[in-house]
């Protein structure tokens, strides 16, 4: 059976990942689990399950029914194997300074929506998007190839704050970079603001259109990143676990693209 739609990976990529996870568990002197036959699914399908939860973002009860296991088993596999998968793929995430060498860097922010946890107050609420979530900064090339994804910050923080808090300023310090008006003052090339109380000059309109066309590539990169639906269709898990989820999806995106 092909798991491409379920996991987002080609068959050979999935098999190589399972082998790597198995090796990590066997070599770990104190493994979180033992990859033995007592598992309800076995290691291969357990890894598939974790990737399925990231790729399609179903509720765990639905995943349990599809995999013919209990919801509690789904939860245990998710909790146990997600960090193992992230570690197994970490080597495929390139250093952004190396990956961007000789390239123009496009930067944009995106909101990954979450549940509106009452305990968080308005911390997660984005006034721009009128929804709750995390702000992720994404860097890409002019051809739309992913370069880097930042650590998440609360959705109430604007792009300039998220940019400054990320590793991007240092990684791309010597690169020509472009962003939208949210990055004015960052040193990046941005569109030009409309003069207060005046019409926008024609030359500024032409300039802004040119910037917009070039920046479309980073929007494509974000769209491909959100092929893993856990970033596109409301993250429902504990907020403290989301940074690990974002790191794992980032690693999967690079791994799928052959890094």
Tab-separated table of C-alpha atoms in Angstrom:
chain	number	residue	atom	x	y	z
A	1	UNK	CA	0.000	0.000	0.000
A	2	UNK	CA	1.266	3.482	-0.904
A	3	UNK	CA	1.204	5.946	1.966
A	4	UNK	CA	2.026	9.016	-0.156
A	5	UNK	CA	-1.276	10.821	0.399
A	6	UNK	CA	-1.359	9.770	4.044
A	7	UNK	CA	2.168	10.884	4.936
A	8	UNK	CA	3.293	13.248	2.156
A	9	UNK	CA	6.418	11.154	1.550
A	10	UNK	CA	7.408	8.860	-1.294
A	11	UNK	CA	7.659	5.147	-0.453
A	12	UNK	CA	11.460	5.125	-0.394
A	13	UNK	CA	11.573	8.235	1.796
A	14	UNK	CA	9.121	6.705	4.256
A	15	UNK	CA	11.047	3.441	4.426
A	16	UNK	CA	14.348	5.256	4.994
A	17	UNK	CA	12.776	7.304	7.786
A	18	UNK	CA	11.377	4.200	9.513
A	19	UNK	CA	14.806	2.536	9.330
A	20	UNK	CA	16.396	5.613	10.871
A	21	UNK	CA	13.807	5.752	13.670
A	22	UNK	CA	14.314	2.045	14.342
A	23	UNK	CA	18.078	2.511	14.506
A	24	UNK	CA	17.731	5.414	16.922
A	25	UNK	CA	15.464	3.407	19.228
A	26	UNK	CA	17.721	0.348	19.154
A	27	UNK	CA	20.896	2.344	19.811
A	28	UNK	CA	19.354	4.480	22.551
A	29	UNK	CA	20.454	3.063	25.927
A	30	UNK	CA	17.207	4.305	27.438
A	31	UNK	CA	14.681	4.355	24.561
A	32	UNK	CA	11.230	5.871	25.122
A	33	UNK	CA	9.759	2.709	23.607
A	34	UNK	CA	11.029	-0.658	22.419
A	35	UNK	CA	10.292	-1.269	18.701
A	36	UNK	CA	9.097	-4.821	19.254
A	37	UNK	CA	6.145	-6.993	18.167
A	38	UNK	CA	4.118	-6.087	21.259
A	39	UNK	CA	3.166	-2.804	19.593
A	40	UNK	CA	-0.404	-2.690	18.394
A	41	UNK	CA	0.696	-1.327	15.021
A	42	UNK	CA	4.355	-2.201	14.752
A	43	UNK	CA	6.977	0.488	14.181
A	44	UNK	CA	6.309	1.075	10.476
A	45	UNK	CA	2.621	1.906	10.871
A	46	UNK	CA	3.315	3.805	14.085
A	47	UNK	CA	5.581	6.177	12.133
A	48	UNK	CA	2.930	6.360	9.405
A	49	UNK	CA	0.385	7.287	12.071
A	50	UNK	CA	2.524	10.183	13.355
A	51	UNK	CA	3.044	11.483	9.810
A	52	UNK	CA	-0.670	11.076	9.087
A	53	UNK	CA	-1.533	13.235	12.089
A	54	UNK	CA	0.844	15.925	10.807
A	55	UNK	CA	-0.165	15.672	7.165
A	56	UNK	CA	-3.955	15.475	7.526
A	57	UNK	CA	-4.545	16.790	11.079
A	58	UNK	CA	-7.513	14.525	11.887
A	59	UNK	CA	-8.943	14.267	15.374
A	60	UNK	CA	-7.309	11.364	17.183
A	61	UNK	CA	-10.583	9.450	17.400
A	62	UNK	CA	-10.784	9.406	13.580
A	63	UNK	CA	-7.173	8.237	13.293
A	64	UNK	CA	-7.876	5.502	15.839
A	65	UNK	CA	-10.789	4.210	13.771
A	66	UNK	CA	-8.786	4.242	10.541
A	67	UNK	CA	-5.828	2.404	12.098
A	68	UNK	CA	-8.042	0.030	14.124
A	69	UNK	CA	-6.569	0.999	17.481
A	70	UNK	CA	-7.772	2.939	20.497
A	71	UNK	CA	-7.579	6.720	20.823
A	72	UNK	CA	-5.316	6.209	23.840
A	73	UNK	CA	-2.866	4.260	21.647
A	74	UNK	CA	-2.894	7.045	19.067
A	75	UNK	CA	-2.082	9.555	21.787
A	76	UNK	CA	0.769	7.437	23.149
A	77	UNK	CA	2.326	6.878	19.703
A	78	UNK	CA	2.062	10.600	18.933
A	79	UNK	CA	3.620	11.673	22.229
A	80	UNK	CA	6.400	9.086	22.093
A	81	UNK	CA	7.435	9.116	18.440
A	82	UNK	CA	7.045	12.766	17.399
A	83	UNK	CA	10.348	13.857	19.030
A	84	UNK	CA	12.079	10.760	17.629
A	85	UNK	CA	10.918	11.584	14.097
A	86	UNK	CA	12.043	15.200	14.506
A	87	UNK	CA	15.491	14.098	15.677
A	88	UNK	CA	15.762	11.566	12.858
A	89	UNK	CA	15.099	14.297	10.284
A	90	UNK	CA	17.040	17.144	11.906
A	91	UNK	CA	20.111	16.587	9.744
A	92	UNK	CA	18.059	17.426	6.650
A	93	UNK	CA	17.362	20.971	7.846
A	94	UNK	CA	20.061	23.148	6.252
A	95	UNK	CA	21.862	26.012	7.903
A	96	UNK	CA	19.956	29.051	6.567
A	97	UNK	CA	23.138	31.076	6.049
A	98	UNK	CA	24.616	28.299	3.898
A	99	UNK	CA	21.367	27.577	2.048
A	100	UNK	CA	20.889	31.251	1.171
A	101	UNK	CA	24.450	31.872	-0.043
A	102	UNK	CA	24.358	33.870	-3.258
A	103	UNK	CA	20.577	34.145	-3.185
A	104	UNK	CA	17.991	36.830	-2.579
A	105	UNK	CA	15.933	36.015	0.512
A	106	UNK	CA	12.177	36.536	0.652
A	107	UNK	CA	10.563	36.700	4.089
A	108	UNK	CA	6.943	36.591	5.177
A	109	UNK	CA	4.970	35.697	8.268
A	110	UNK	CA	2.058	33.311	8.526
A	111	UNK	CA	-0.443	32.569	11.279
A	112	UNK	CA	-0.925	28.954	12.338
A	113	UNK	CA	-4.322	28.988	13.981
A	114	UNK	CA	-4.921	27.266	17.320
A	115	UNK	CA	-7.721	26.762	19.764
A	116	UNK	CA	-8.617	29.868	21.731
A	117	UNK	CA	-7.322	28.752	25.113
A	118	UNK	CA	-8.977	30.863	27.815
A	119	UNK	CA	-5.876	30.536	30.000
A	120	UNK	CA	-3.848	32.470	27.409
A	121	UNK	CA	-6.053	35.568	27.455
A	122	UNK	CA	-5.376	37.695	24.362
A	123	UNK	CA	-1.760	36.554	23.996
A	124	UNK	CA	-2.495	34.325	21.028
A	125	UNK	CA	-4.976	36.632	19.302
A	126	UNK	CA	-3.865	38.211	16.030
A	127	UNK	CA	-5.635	41.488	15.329
A	128	UNK	CA	-4.553	41.276	11.692
A	129	UNK	CA	-6.112	37.854	11.141
A	130	UNK	CA	-8.874	38.116	13.766
A	131	UNK	CA	-7.983	34.671	15.044
A	132	UNK	CA	-5.773	32.941	17.598
A	133	UNK	CA	-2.541	31.223	16.724
A	134	UNK	CA	1.232	31.317	16.377
A	135	UNK	CA	3.256	33.592	14.113
A	136	UNK	CA	5.839	31.712	12.033
A	137	UNK	CA	8.423	33.525	9.929
A	138	UNK	CA	9.239	31.798	6.648
A	139	UNK	CA	12.192	32.489	4.347
A	140	UNK	CA	12.356	31.354	0.725
A	141	UNK	CA	14.257	31.940	-2.509
A	142	UNK	CA	12.996	33.758	-5.602
A	143	UNK	CA	12.070	30.363	-7.036
A	144	UNK	CA	9.951	29.506	-4.008
A	145	UNK	CA	12.352	27.040	-2.397
A	146	UNK	CA	12.118	26.939	1.388
A	147	UNK	CA	15.168	28.316	3.231
A	148	UNK	CA	14.114	28.431	6.869
A	149	UNK	CA	11.219	28.544	9.331
A	150	UNK	CA	11.489	30.421	12.602
A	151	UNK	CA	10.469	29.325	16.068
A	152	UNK	CA	6.842	30.305	16.749
A	153	UNK	CA	5.828	33.401	18.696
A	154	UNK	CA	2.314	34.254	19.957
A	155	UNK	CA	-0.061	35.500	17.275
A	156	UNK	CA	-0.513	38.854	18.988
A	157	UNK	CA	3.062	39.718	17.988
A	158	UNK	CA	3.470	41.407	14.606
A	159	UNK	CA	5.891	40.296	11.900
A	160	UNK	CA	8.609	42.783	12.780
A	161	UNK	CA	8.742	41.510	16.367
A	162	UNK	CA	8.743	37.879	15.200
A	163	UNK	CA	11.540	38.664	12.728
A	164	UNK	CA	13.679	40.306	15.416
A	165	UNK	CA	13.120	37.404	17.836
A	166	UNK	CA	14.033	34.794	15.227
A	167	UNK	CA	17.447	33.649	14.011
A	168	UNK	CA	16.782	35.281	10.631
A	169	UNK	CA	18.511	38.665	11.164
A	170	UNK	CA	21.814	36.952	11.957
A	171	UNK	CA	21.462	34.182	9.361
A	172	UNK	CA	20.611	36.592	6.539
A	173	UNK	CA	22.661	39.579	7.694
A	174	UNK	CA	24.686	39.750	4.471
A	175	UNK	CA	21.892	38.754	2.110
A	176	UNK	CA	19.674	40.974	0.000
A	177	UNK	CA	16.226	40.406	1.514
A	178	UNK	CA	12.683	41.448	0.703
A	179	UNK	CA	9.582	41.695	2.862
A	180	UNK	CA	6.210	43.389	2.930
A	181	UNK	CA	5.331	46.633	4.699
A	182	UNK	CA	5.330	44.825	8.022
A	183	UNK	CA	9.135	44.758	7.857
A	184	UNK	CA	9.768	48.462	7.315
A	185	UNK	CA	12.807	49.373	9.403
A	186	UNK	CA	14.330	45.883	9.319
A	187	UNK	CA	16.832	46.729	6.599
A	188	UNK	CA	14.976	44.589	4.068
A	189	UNK	CA	13.772	45.912	0.747
A	190	UNK	CA	10.052	46.584	1.171
A	191	UNK	CA	7.209	48.209	-0.708
A	192	UNK	CA	6.785	51.969	-0.341
A	193	UNK	CA	4.146	53.390	1.942
A	194	UNK	CA	1.528	55.819	0.670
A	195	UNK	CA	2.474	59.404	1.643
A	196	UNK	CA	0.114	60.729	4.359
A	197	UNK	CA	-2.725	62.714	2.826
A	198	UNK	CA	-1.445	62.231	-0.728
A	199	UNK	CA	-1.988	59.915	-3.653
A	200	UNK	CA	0.616	57.232	-4.166
A	201	UNK	CA	3.024	58.297	-6.953
A	202	UNK	CA	2.869	56.238	-10.140
A	203	UNK	CA	6.510	55.223	-9.800
A	204	UNK	CA	5.763	53.881	-6.303
A	205	UNK	CA	2.828	51.870	-7.650
A	206	UNK	CA	5.060	50.314	-10.302
A	207	UNK	CA	7.766	49.617	-7.715
A	208	UNK	CA	5.294	48.009	-5.303
A	209	UNK	CA	3.838	45.832	-8.052
A	210	UNK	CA	7.333	44.604	-8.891
A	211	UNK	CA	8.035	43.782	-5.249
A	212	UNK	CA	4.685	42.011	-4.957
A	213	UNK	CA	5.376	39.805	-7.977
A	214	UNK	CA	8.741	38.750	-6.614
A	215	UNK	CA	7.372	38.105	-3.129
A	216	UNK	CA	4.732	35.719	-4.474
A	217	UNK	CA	7.404	33.027	-4.310
A	218	UNK	CA	7.535	33.052	-0.496
A	219	UNK	CA	3.751	32.757	-0.411
A	220	UNK	CA	4.074	29.595	-2.521
A	221	UNK	CA	6.666	28.267	-0.093
A	222	UNK	CA	4.257	28.870	2.799
A	223	UNK	CA	1.463	27.132	0.890
A	224	UNK	CA	3.664	24.063	0.357
A	225	UNK	CA	4.681	24.084	4.019
A	226	UNK	CA	1.013	24.065	4.920
A	227	UNK	CA	0.452	20.936	2.849
A	228	UNK	CA	0.992	19.460	6.302
A	229	UNK	CA	-2.480	20.315	7.490
A	230	UNK	CA	-1.489	20.590	11.143
A	231	UNK	CA	-0.186	24.038	10.155
A	232	UNK	CA	-3.183	24.891	7.983
A	233	UNK	CA	-6.327	23.640	9.709
A	234	UNK	CA	-6.096	24.707	13.353
A	235	UNK	CA	-3.670	23.056	15.704
A	236	UNK	CA	-5.619	21.452	18.567
A	237	UNK	CA	-2.867	20.162	20.836
A	238	UNK	CA	-1.168	21.704	23.876
A	239	UNK	CA	0.494	25.000	22.984
A	240	UNK	CA	3.716	23.945	24.719
A	241	UNK	CA	4.088	21.132	22.185
A	242	UNK	CA	3.640	23.267	19.089
A	243	UNK	CA	7.328	24.281	18.691
A	244	UNK	CA	8.189	20.591	18.306
A	245	UNK	CA	5.376	20.163	15.783
A	246	UNK	CA	6.636	23.135	13.757
A	247	UNK	CA	10.218	21.826	13.810
A	248	UNK	CA	9.084	18.374	12.683
A	249	UNK	CA	7.004	19.729	9.798
A	250	UNK	CA	9.900	21.953	8.730
A	251	UNK	CA	12.242	18.965	8.726
A	252	UNK	CA	9.695	16.912	6.750
A	253	UNK	CA	9.400	19.678	4.156
A	254	UNK	CA	13.177	19.732	3.609
A	255	UNK	CA	13.375	15.931	3.659
A	256	UNK	CA	10.620	15.614	1.063
A	257	UNK	CA	12.431	18.095	-1.190
A	258	UNK	CA	15.642	16.099	-1.082
A	259	UNK	CA	17.826	18.048	1.350
